[in-house]
Amino acid sequence: MKKRQAHASRRVEGRMQALLLLLLSVSVGLAVSPPNVVLIISDDQGYPDLGCIGTKQLITPNLDKLAAEGVRATSFYVTWPACTPSRGSVLTGRYPQRNGLYDMVRNDMVNYGYKFSPEEYAVSAEMTLGLDVREVTIGDMLKKAGYATGCVGKWDMGQARRYLPLQRGFDFFYGHGNNGIDYYTHERYGVPSMFRGNERTQEDKGTYVTDVFRREALRFIGEHAGKKPFFLYLPFNAPHSASTFGEGTKESEKKKGEGAQAPEKYVAMYRGKVEDEKLARYCGAVTCMDEAIGAVMDAVEKAGLTKDTIFIFHSDNGGSGNGGNAPLKGSKSTMWEGGLRVPFILRWPGKVPAGKVTDEFLTSLELLPTLLAATGAKAPDGVKLDGHDMLPVLCGDAKSPRREMFWQRRADNAARYENWKWVESGKGGGLYDLSTDSGEKHDLSREKPEVAKQMRQRFEAWRAEMDASEPRGPFRDY
């Protein structure tokens, strides 16, 4: 009897040891193999501007594939209706009014044909302002967690060395530090704007910039795939209008926007199918960018890392020069839905369902907390984040905890609370029920004055919270 008991005891102990070894191997595997992350941002791409949406003749097979293999969100908002503050929120997980970068970092005299001398440019806003150096970026957090971190594309957080990616948590940078550029000269109104690391470069002048970003993104993935987890931040400048002086532009006269630029083979896909050449170039720029995204997807697949890589795609603000954002009202720079609501896709095979479309209320403030949850990285103590982990929402396991969102662009204000949207701006305003009126056609402020009053009060409470937060530059007076 004692022998049988001892034998049984040894069997139990053996099983327990095997179970412990299994659990240990799983925990070690999780610890050493967090997912890779590819975060892609397009520039001024409108809410309906994906082929899979089906309302326009856009050719985007790779983004469509990403959506078919992941989750597409239809009520996803950015924090500002133009690029710089919107992208700053992606990097910090904080409202622009909290991180300090709540307006554009750009020189506006170029709008009238003025070309800065090198000496003038060195002390201009575009060269001296940027994201406050006290702000902690997603690059900082993932690098500390052991990731190889790379930024390829439009940085837009400032060009002085202290603001550039290598000082903000990134190991690698090839791109431009300022706003939109010419797609071929890589200049912004005559100023060479590309950097490799901390140094300006003109090594690729004359090459279409989306092709340059594609090459450098593939280089970064090739150097790190399978060796350590990587984070590739890939913010395109496409399909933003080219920031260049058009022919015949005279100094002191308002320049005419050239629109996006694209190689002829992509423009030819749309010529005769859309209303004019300018729109054909916009569409061509989107399709060329889509092809570059496809090349990045292929590189990850060839490395055997598709199931171990999170792909995220969204636009930085509403569409401009894109033929409209119907069914939404408005465009870039406005507080209407067409300026704030953008296309969004997240793919993580085996973790989020394929082919799912969600209309849950989500924002770009959710990106950083979501990536922290997925990777196991941590935000520094004392850093207030304004979003939440949205993976349970995208998986369909939970409703979005977000009930409200606020926007301010100078004198233009807006708020969303549940399905109510309130707008107060120089381009119009009102109260709208988004559950039945996503196009913001029916102003209900006279019918629902108490709701309008409550929305204003919510906005004012949010504004007071922002004012009470620890001040950040470059615009705030403190």
XYZ file of C-alpha atoms in Angstrom, residues 125-460:
336
model
C 8.512 79.439 -35.624
C 8.881 76.427 -37.882
C 12.474 75.939 -36.761
C 12.280 76.875 -33.078
C 8.941 75.495 -31.808
C 8.023 71.878 -31.094
C 6.601 69.325 -28.684
C 7.654 70.228 -25.137
C 10.753 68.216 -24.204
C 9.115 67.201 -20.906
C 6.491 65.209 -22.781
C 7.061 61.439 -22.882
C 6.332 59.760 -26.216
C 5.266 56.242 -27.158
C 8.802 55.917 -28.549
C 10.246 56.604 -25.093
C 7.953 54.044 -23.472
C 8.503 51.232 -25.966
C 12.257 51.802 -26.140
C 12.424 51.478 -22.367
C 10.478 48.201 -22.720
C 13.187 46.791 -24.998
C 11.855 47.686 -28.444
C 13.842 48.812 -31.455
C 12.108 52.073 -32.358
C 12.043 53.759 -35.753
C 10.302 56.765 -37.251
C 10.058 57.071 -41.036
C 8.104 59.955 -42.558
C 6.536 63.206 -41.427
C 7.609 63.859 -37.836
C 6.019 67.316 -37.519
C 6.972 67.751 -33.850
C 9.667 70.358 -34.421
C 13.001 70.561 -36.226
C 15.409 71.876 -33.605
C 17.608 68.987 -32.507
C 15.999 68.722 -29.077
C 12.645 67.989 -30.751
C 13.798 65.427 -33.318
C 12.963 61.697 -32.961
C 16.413 60.542 -31.818
C 15.901 62.694 -28.724
C 12.284 61.521 -28.281
C 12.660 57.776 -27.866
C 13.493 56.642 -31.411
C 16.636 54.773 -32.454
C 16.205 55.582 -36.144
C 14.761 58.491 -38.121
C 14.503 59.279 -41.792
C 11.957 61.918 -42.727
C 11.061 65.572 -42.355
C 10.599 67.395 -39.095
C 8.238 70.089 -40.319
C 4.838 70.109 -42.023
C 4.024 69.210 -45.637
C 6.787 69.176 -48.264
C 7.178 68.963 -52.017
C 7.036 65.254 -52.914
C 10.062 65.434 -55.238
C 12.402 68.189 -54.024
C 11.626 67.367 -50.357
C 11.648 71.105 -49.698
C 9.052 73.100 -47.849
C 8.653 76.303 -49.839
C 12.272 76.171 -50.931
C 13.765 74.966 -47.615
C 15.403 71.478 -47.714
C 13.513 69.518 -45.069
C 14.690 65.888 -44.943
C 16.718 64.434 -42.083
C 18.649 61.243 -41.633
C 18.985 61.022 -37.889
C 19.813 64.492 -36.613
C 21.353 65.791 -39.836
C 19.663 67.336 -42.849
C 20.147 65.458 -46.087
C 19.386 65.926 -49.773
C 20.570 62.442 -50.737
C 17.197 61.462 -52.229
C 16.240 64.776 -53.820
C 14.265 64.095 -56.984
C 12.869 60.756 -55.780
C 9.151 60.588 -55.011
C 9.002 60.802 -51.239
C 6.532 57.951 -50.666
C 9.015 55.654 -52.407
C 11.765 56.940 -50.103
C 9.659 56.256 -47.018
C 8.806 52.801 -48.343
C 12.502 51.965 -48.810
C 13.504 53.189 -45.363
C 10.607 51.412 -43.645
C 11.648 48.146 -45.295
C 15.240 48.780 -44.268
C 14.221 49.228 -40.626
C 12.111 46.077 -40.598
C 14.874 44.090 -42.308
C 17.391 45.137 -39.679
C 15.240 44.187 -36.687
C 12.730 41.489 -37.714
C 13.224 38.366 -35.625
C 16.017 39.906 -33.540
C 14.021 42.003 -31.090
C 10.517 43.456 -31.034
C 10.255 46.558 -33.174
C 8.046 49.625 -33.261
C 7.825 51.322 -36.644
C 6.096 54.694 -36.635
C 5.313 55.366 -40.300
C 3.607 58.780 -40.652
C 3.228 59.596 -44.346
C 2.853 63.095 -45.785
C 0.541 61.667 -48.483
C -1.973 62.717 -49.658
C -1.337 66.226 -48.204
C -1.034 69.059 -50.721
C 2.525 69.779 -51.816
C 4.001 72.637 -49.803
C 5.716 74.344 -52.689
C 5.559 77.542 -54.722
C 3.520 77.038 -57.857
C 4.592 78.510 -61.188
C 3.718 82.161 -61.544
C 3.331 82.736 -57.819
C 4.319 86.272 -56.980
C 5.524 87.446 -53.629
C 2.765 89.126 -51.561
C 0.012 87.323 -53.498
C -1.864 84.424 -51.957
C -0.471 81.290 -53.563
C -2.726 78.753 -55.223
C -2.524 75.281 -53.752
C -1.051 72.766 -56.153
C -2.648 69.836 -54.392
C -1.064 66.431 -53.936
C 1.655 65.130 -56.241
C 1.872 61.570 -57.553
C 3.779 59.613 -60.215
C 2.073 59.520 -63.603
C 1.242 55.804 -63.500
C -0.925 56.345 -60.421
C -2.541 59.544 -61.668
C -3.399 57.774 -64.940
C -5.507 55.267 -62.996
C -7.971 58.046 -62.190
C -7.727 60.455 -65.093
C -11.151 60.643 -66.743
C -12.788 58.872 -63.786
C -12.737 61.774 -61.316
C -13.721 65.373 -61.821
C -10.332 66.983 -62.452
C -6.565 66.556 -62.590
C -6.066 67.801 -59.041
C -8.367 65.115 -57.651
C -6.686 62.516 -59.861
C -3.357 63.434 -58.245
C -4.890 63.136 -54.769
C -6.246 59.681 -55.566
C -2.949 58.679 -57.178
C -1.055 59.716 -54.035
C -3.386 57.549 -51.927
C -2.908 54.513 -54.187
C 0.889 54.928 -54.234
C 0.880 55.141 -50.429
C -1.322 52.047 -50.285
C 1.247 50.190 -52.396
C 4.009 51.223 -49.967
C 1.895 49.965 -47.057
C 1.459 46.690 -48.932
C 5.229 46.357 -49.252
C 5.577 46.772 -45.472
C 2.875 44.151 -44.899
C 4.688 41.779 -47.278
C 8.012 42.307 -45.481
C 6.424 41.391 -42.163
C 4.803 38.317 -43.724
C 8.045 37.148 -45.353
C 9.745 37.430 -41.964
C 7.083 35.106 -40.530
C 5.835 37.789 -38.162
C 2.300 38.518 -39.364
C 0.643 36.943 -36.307
C 3.118 38.702 -34.039
C 2.644 42.202 -35.440
C -0.002 44.824 -34.726
C -0.785 47.024 -37.715
C -2.651 50.271 -37.069
C -3.747 52.748 -39.710
C -5.612 56.048 -39.522
C -5.584 59.541 -40.982
C -4.386 62.508 -38.941
C -7.487 64.618 -39.704
C -10.379 64.955 -42.089
C -9.960 65.031 -45.843
C -8.897 68.069 -47.843
C -8.799 68.328 -51.615
C -10.379 64.880 -51.794
C -13.692 65.636 -53.443
C -15.575 65.754 -50.152
C -16.151 63.628 -47.060
C -19.776 62.621 -47.626
C -21.835 61.518 -45.785
C -20.033 63.692 -43.262
C -20.159 67.490 -43.255
C -17.045 69.638 -43.448
C -13.377 68.952 -44.053
C -9.929 69.491 -42.581
C -9.651 72.517 -40.261
C -13.345 72.421 -39.301
C -15.103 71.150 -36.187
C -17.655 69.247 -38.251
C -17.488 65.468 -38.395
C -15.680 65.649 -41.740
C -12.785 67.422 -40.039
C -12.518 65.171 -36.981
C -13.779 61.676 -37.840
C -11.275 59.589 -39.826
C -10.751 56.072 -41.209
C -9.212 53.610 -38.729
C -8.023 49.991 -39.010
C -6.292 47.671 -36.524
C -5.070 44.181 -37.424
C -3.629 41.681 -34.956
C -4.285 38.139 -36.195
C -5.571 35.809 -33.524
C -6.120 38.674 -31.099
C -8.793 40.793 -32.781
C -11.491 39.425 -35.098
C -11.101 39.603 -38.857
C -13.519 41.576 -40.993
C -15.242 43.276 -38.075
C -16.666 46.799 -38.372
C -17.421 48.675 -35.160
C -19.293 51.938 -34.666
C -18.171 52.291 -31.045
C -17.065 55.783 -29.961
C -13.224 55.744 -30.062
C -10.429 58.294 -30.492
C -6.721 58.578 -31.172
C -6.243 59.147 -27.421
C -6.874 55.413 -27.084
C -3.871 54.434 -29.208
C -1.102 54.841 -26.636
C -2.923 53.071 -23.743
C -3.854 50.266 -26.150
C -0.246 49.767 -27.228
C 0.943 49.825 -23.632
C -1.563 47.103 -22.767
C -0.596 45.013 -25.799
C 3.165 45.285 -25.326
C 3.458 45.337 -21.549
C 5.237 48.697 -21.651
C 4.515 51.212 -18.907
C 3.798 54.908 -18.787
C 5.983 56.830 -16.330
C 4.462 57.569 -12.936
C 2.593 60.843 -12.827
C 1.847 61.028 -16.568
C -1.859 61.642 -17.100
C -3.165 59.810 -20.175
C -6.499 60.838 -21.664
C -7.531 57.537 -23.253
C -8.083 53.858 -22.493
C -7.173 50.414 -23.816
C -9.582 49.809 -26.703
C -8.662 46.178 -27.441
C -11.699 44.788 -25.539
C -13.902 47.122 -27.575
C -12.362 46.134 -30.901
C -12.721 42.466 -29.970
C -16.410 42.974 -29.230
C -15.990 42.022 -25.572
C -16.953 45.428 -24.174
C -18.664 48.681 -25.005
C -16.425 51.720 -25.324
C -15.953 53.451 -21.979
C -15.551 56.738 -23.823
C -18.604 58.919 -23.378
C -17.199 62.337 -24.218
C -14.599 64.122 -26.316
C -13.651 67.778 -26.671
C -11.948 69.879 -29.307
C -10.626 73.425 -29.462
C -8.909 75.183 -32.345
C -8.458 78.826 -31.406
C -12.032 80.232 -31.262
C -13.593 77.063 -32.691
C -14.987 74.676 -30.083
C -16.761 71.334 -30.179
C -17.836 68.530 -27.877
C -19.342 65.091 -28.219
C -21.191 63.465 -25.314
C -22.616 60.051 -26.098
C -24.511 60.727 -29.360
C -24.811 64.493 -28.920
C -22.431 66.770 -30.854
C -22.136 70.480 -30.076
C -20.255 72.920 -32.316
C -19.444 76.597 -31.817
C -17.269 78.097 -34.542
C -16.886 80.867 -37.060
C -17.987 78.426 -39.762
C -21.258 77.670 -38.022
C -22.485 75.737 -35.046
C -25.349 73.934 -33.427
C -26.469 70.800 -31.634
C -26.773 67.495 -33.473
C -27.898 63.959 -32.698
C -25.264 61.802 -34.386
C -27.310 58.643 -33.929
C -29.697 59.894 -36.618
C -27.753 62.770 -38.192
C -24.075 61.990 -38.780
C -24.099 64.610 -41.538
C -24.940 67.363 -38.997
C -27.788 68.724 -41.125
C -30.394 69.357 -38.435
C -29.519 71.833 -35.694
C -31.503 70.921 -32.578
C -30.230 73.703 -30.312
C -33.587 75.521 -30.319
C -35.546 72.343 -29.758
C -33.169 71.078 -27.064
C -31.818 74.216 -25.326
C -31.101 72.348 -22.076
C -28.983 69.788 -23.896
C -27.090 72.575 -25.671
C -26.504 74.280 -22.326
C -25.226 71.047 -20.764
C -22.860 70.482 -23.683
C -21.383 73.947 -23.243
C -20.996 73.307 -19.520
C -19.203 70.046 -20.205
C -16.884 71.830 -22.597
C -16.147 74.561 -20.026
